[in-house]
Amino acid sequence: MNPASRLSLLKPSPIRAITDGTPPGAIPLGLGEPTWDLPEVARKALLREPGPCAYVPHVGLLDLRRSVAAFHGAHVDEVLITTGSQGALFSLFQAWVEPGTKVLMPDPGFVAYPALARMAGAEPVPYRLSADRFRLDADELIRVLDATPEASAVILNLPSNPTGGGGDLAALKRVAEACTARGVLLISDEVYRDLHFGTRCPSLRDVTDRGVVTSSVSKGWGAPGLRVGWAVGDPAWLAPARVVHGYAVTGTATPAQWAALALIEHSETILAEARAAVGERWEALAAALRDELGQAVAPPDGTFYHFMALPASAHTDPLAFCLRLRDEAKVVLIPGLAFGEGGRGHARLSFAATPEQLREGVRRLAPYWKN
Ligand SMILES: Cc1ncc(COP(=O)(O)O)c(C=O)c1O
């Protein structure tokens, strides 16, 4: 049996190469998800009053769309509810990325972006982030855009998975203007925006009402398993994406939308608690890195990722180095190379783990950095 030929375009996830085969007792610092409990309001909402568990309109539950719209300062017609922000990205790519065109994406960047572009028949084109802290570098992105006349879409991710780097308002504005001038769809993946350390990254909506913002309850609201996300933008961008999403999955699970509504209605407390949880974990990690490795590290602009510089000797084969960490030190880190060539010298350490796991994890890693 041979799967459809389009599958040959998809490479196996490099993250799986590390996480599959994790030995017992290993500390999972490769996780890309919150480890704290689902907020109580969402748990209760999942078991709402007795009655049918019916389909809701393909575009999403009206009350949920209203609250997402209010959260983003948008009109309800500018909101499409999707199955995670991944559902939004998939649908937007299928709807707007013409086969044979190119999609610009950050390098290092979220592993799904190249696969989403390829599934739409397009070619991923990487743009580098700033050399210092992996932030959005507008000059570099616009340089790549100018060199890519076949570009149909550009994707931004502030703050970034895997680097935690953000970007400033002026850079965002320049990129938005460049995309508008060239008629290229700009998608801003803002799924980590509310997990910050004092200063929230700007949103695309702060600089333009063109382009589309994607986000979800998976990170800030601590509910990745609900699979509720959204796209916010001009209804003309959303309508074709809604058709794709409708045929792919009909709609997002109705109880999950009830729970997402409860989460967003309680955003102020829930997001503040999530930031406190992430802040406490960051403090534990920073202290462990200082005590065990003598490293002084600044917090990322957002996310729960520390993009940790690898020892120079690991740069030729970062995967082999991270496999050794996994199998000998029993700590799982994701090699930065999994996110693109720009990540070769780093590994992604997720500090969504508990403070105890972080302390013990760094203690186990230390000999590999010292020797
Ligand atoms: C940058 C980024 N975007 C999008 C997603 C997709 O998340 P979800 O579909 O749960 O919203 C992830 C998940 O890890 C991510 O890291």
Coordinates of N, CA and C in Angstrom, one line a residue, residues 42-135:
A42 N -13.4 26.3 33.0 CA -13.5 25.6 31.7 C -14.0 24.1 32.0
R43 N -13.5 23.6 33.1 CA -13.9 22.2 33.5 C -15.4 22.2 33.7
K44 N -15.9 23.2 34.4 CA -17.4 23.2 34.6 C -18.2 23.4 33.3
A45 N -17.7 24.3 32.5 CA -18.4 24.6 31.2 C -18.5 23.4 30.3
L46 N -17.5 22.5 30.4 CA -17.5 21.3 29.6 C -18.8 20.4 29.9
L47 N -19.3 20.5 31.1 CA -20.4 19.7 31.5 C -21.6 20.6 31.7
R48 N -21.8 21.5 30.8 CA -22.9 22.4 30.9 C -24.3 21.7 31.2
E49 N -25.4 22.5 31.1 CA -26.7 21.9 31.4 C -27.1 20.7 30.5
P50 N -28.0 19.9 31.0 CA -28.4 18.7 30.2 C -29.0 19.2 28.9
G51 N -29.0 18.4 27.9 CA -29.6 18.7 26.6 C -28.7 18.2 25.5
P52 N -29.1 18.4 24.2 CA -28.3 17.9 23.1 C -26.9 18.5 23.0
C53 N -26.0 17.8 22.5 CA -24.7 18.3 22.2 C -24.7 18.5 20.7
A54 N -25.2 19.7 20.2 CA -25.5 19.8 18.8 C -24.3 20.4 18.0
Y55 N -24.4 20.4 16.7 CA -23.5 21.1 15.9 C -23.7 22.6 16.2
V56 N -22.7 23.4 16.0 CA -22.9 24.8 16.0 C -22.5 25.3 14.6
P57 N -22.8 26.6 14.2 CA -22.5 27.0 12.9 C -21.0 26.8 12.6
H58 N -20.7 26.5 11.3 CA -19.3 26.3 10.9 C -18.3 27.4 11.4
V59 N -18.8 28.5 11.4 CA -17.9 29.7 11.7 C -17.6 29.8 13.2
G60 N -18.4 29.0 14.0 CA -18.2 29.0 15.5 C -19.4 29.5 16.3
L61 N -19.3 29.2 17.5 CA -20.4 29.6 18.5 C -20.5 31.1 18.5
L62 N -21.6 31.7 18.4 CA -21.7 33.2 18.3 C -21.1 33.8 19.5
D63 N -21.5 33.3 20.7 CA -21.0 34.0 21.9 C -19.4 33.9 22.0
L64 N -18.9 32.8 21.6 CA -17.4 32.6 21.6 C -16.8 33.6 20.6
R65 N -17.4 33.7 19.4 CA -16.9 34.7 18.4 C -16.9 36.1 19.0
R66 N -18.0 36.4 19.7 CA -18.2 37.7 20.3 C -17.0 38.0 21.3
S67 N -16.8 37.0 22.1 CA -15.7 37.3 23.2 C -14.3 37.3 22.6
V68 N -14.1 36.5 21.5 CA -12.8 36.5 20.9 C -12.6 37.9 20.2
A69 N -13.7 38.4 19.6 CA -13.7 39.7 18.9 C -13.4 40.8 19.9
A70 N -14.0 40.7 21.1 CA -13.8 41.7 22.1 C -12.4 41.7 22.6
F71 N -11.8 40.5 22.7 CA -10.5 40.3 23.2 C -9.5 41.0 22.2
H72 N -9.7 40.8 20.9 CA -8.8 41.4 19.9 C -9.2 42.7 19.4
G73 N -10.3 43.3 20.0 CA -10.7 44.6 19.5 C -11.2 44.5 18.1
A74 N -11.9 43.5 17.8 CA -12.4 43.3 16.4 C -13.9 43.2 16.4
H75 N -14.5 43.1 15.2 CA -15.9 42.9 15.0 C -16.2 41.4 14.9
V76 N -17.3 41.0 15.4 CA -17.6 39.6 15.4 C -17.5 39.0 14.0
D77 N -17.8 39.7 13.0 CA -17.7 39.2 11.6 C -16.2 38.9 11.2
E78 N -15.3 39.4 12.0 CA -13.9 39.2 11.7 C -13.3 38.0 12.4
V79 N -14.2 37.1 13.0 CA -13.7 36.0 13.8 C -14.2 34.7 13.2
L80 N -13.3 33.8 13.0 CA -13.6 32.4 12.6 C -13.0 31.5 13.6
I81 N -13.9 30.7 14.2 CA -13.4 29.7 15.3 C -12.9 28.4 14.5
T82 N -11.8 27.9 15.0 CA -11.2 26.8 14.3 C -10.7 25.7 15.3
T83 N -10.3 24.6 14.8 CA -9.8 23.5 15.6 C -8.4 23.8 16.0
G84 N -8.1 24.5 17.0 CA -6.8 25.0 17.4 C -6.4 26.1 16.4
S85 N -5.3 26.8 16.7 CA -4.8 27.7 15.7 C -4.2 27.0 14.5
Q86 N -3.9 25.7 14.7 CA -3.4 24.9 13.6 C -4.5 24.8 12.6
G87 N -5.7 24.6 13.0 CA -6.9 24.5 12.1 C -7.0 25.8 11.3
A88 N -6.7 26.9 12.0 CA -6.8 28.2 11.3 C -5.7 28.4 10.2
L89 N -4.5 28.0 10.6 CA -3.3 28.1 9.7 C -3.6 27.2 8.5
F90 N -4.0 25.9 8.8 CA -4.2 25.0 7.7 C -5.2 25.5 6.7
S91 N -6.3 26.0 7.2 CA -7.4 26.5 6.4 C -7.0 27.7 5.6
L92 N -6.3 28.6 6.2 CA -5.9 29.9 5.5 C -4.9 29.5 4.4
F93 N -4.0 28.6 4.7 CA -3.0 28.2 3.7 C -3.7 27.5 2.5
Q94 N -4.7 26.6 2.8 CA -5.4 25.9 1.7 C -6.2 26.9 0.9
A95 N -6.7 27.9 1.6 CA -7.6 28.9 0.9 C -6.9 29.9 0.1
W96 N -5.7 30.3 0.5 CA -5.0 31.4 -0.1 C -3.7 31.2 -0.7
V97 N -3.0 30.1 -0.4 CA -1.7 29.9 -0.9 C -1.8 29.1 -2.2
E98 N -1.6 29.7 -3.3 CA -1.7 29.1 -4.7 C -0.5 28.1 -4.9
P99 N -0.8 26.9 -5.4 CA 0.3 25.9 -5.6 C 1.3 26.6 -6.6
G100 N 2.6 26.3 -6.3 CA 3.6 26.9 -7.1 C 4.2 28.2 -6.6
T101 N 3.5 28.8 -5.5 CA 4.0 30.0 -5.0 C 4.9 29.7 -3.8
K102 N 5.3 30.7 -3.1 CA 6.2 30.6 -1.9 C 5.7 31.2 -0.7
V103 N 6.0 30.7 0.5 CA 5.5 31.2 1.7 C 6.8 31.5 2.6
L104 N 6.8 32.7 3.1 CA 8.0 33.1 3.9 C 7.7 32.8 5.4
M105 N 8.7 32.2 6.0 CA 8.4 31.8 7.4 C 9.7 32.0 8.2
P106 N 9.6 32.2 9.5 CA 10.8 32.4 10.3 C 11.7 31.2 10.4
D107 N 13.0 31.4 10.5 CA 14.0 30.3 10.7 C 14.9 30.8 11.7
P108 N 14.9 30.2 12.9 CA 14.1 29.0 13.3 C 12.7 29.4 13.5
G109 N 11.8 28.4 13.3 CA 10.3 28.7 13.5 C 9.6 27.4 13.7
F110 N 8.3 27.6 14.0 CA 7.4 26.4 14.4 C 7.5 25.4 13.3
V111 N 7.6 24.1 13.7 CA 7.9 23.1 12.7 C 6.7 22.8 11.7
A112 N 5.5 23.2 12.1 CA 4.4 23.0 11.2 C 4.4 23.9 10.0
Y113 N 5.0 25.1 10.1 CA 4.9 26.0 9.0 C 5.3 25.4 7.6
P114 N 6.5 24.8 7.5 CA 6.9 24.3 6.2 C 6.0 23.2 5.7
A115 N 5.5 22.4 6.6 CA 4.6 21.3 6.2 C 3.3 21.9 5.7
L116 N 2.8 22.9 6.4 CA 1.5 23.5 5.9 C 1.7 24.1 4.5
A117 N 2.8 24.8 4.3 CA 3.1 25.3 3.0 C 3.1 24.2 1.9
R118 N 3.9 23.2 2.3 CA 4.0 22.1 1.3 C 2.7 21.4 1.0
M119 N 1.8 21.3 2.0 CA 0.5 20.6 1.8 C -0.3 21.5 0.9
A120 N 0.0 22.8 0.9 CA -0.8 23.7 0.0 C -0.1 23.8 -1.4
G121 N 0.9 23.0 -1.6 CA 1.6 22.9 -2.9 C 2.6 24.1 -3.1
A122 N 3.0 24.7 -2.0 CA 3.9 25.9 -2.1 C 5.3 25.5 -1.5
E123 N 6.2 26.4 -1.7 CA 7.6 26.1 -1.2 C 7.8 27.0 0.0
P124 N 8.3 26.5 1.1 CA 8.7 27.3 2.2 C 10.0 28.1 2.0
V125 N 10.0 29.4 2.3 CA 11.2 30.2 2.2 C 11.5 30.8 3.5
P126 N 12.7 30.4 4.1 CA 13.0 30.9 5.4 C 13.5 32.3 5.4
Y127 N 13.1 33.1 6.5 CA 13.8 34.4 6.7 C 14.4 34.3 8.1
R128 N 15.6 34.9 8.3 CA 16.3 34.8 9.6 C 15.8 35.8 10.5
L129 N 15.9 35.5 11.8 CA 15.5 36.4 12.9 C 16.8 37.2 13.3
S130 N 16.7 38.2 14.2 CA 17.9 39.0 14.5 C 18.9 38.1 15.2
A131 N 20.2 38.4 15.0 CA 21.3 37.6 15.4 C 21.4 37.6 17.0
D132 N 21.0 38.7 17.6 CA 21.2 38.8 19.0 C 20.2 38.0 19.8
R133 N 18.9 38.3 19.7 CA 17.9 37.6 20.5 C 16.8 37.0 19.7
F134 N 17.1 36.7 18.4 CA 16.1 36.0 17.6 C 14.8 36.8 17.5
R135 N 14.9 38.1 17.4 CA 13.6 38.9 17.2 C 13.3 39.1 15.7

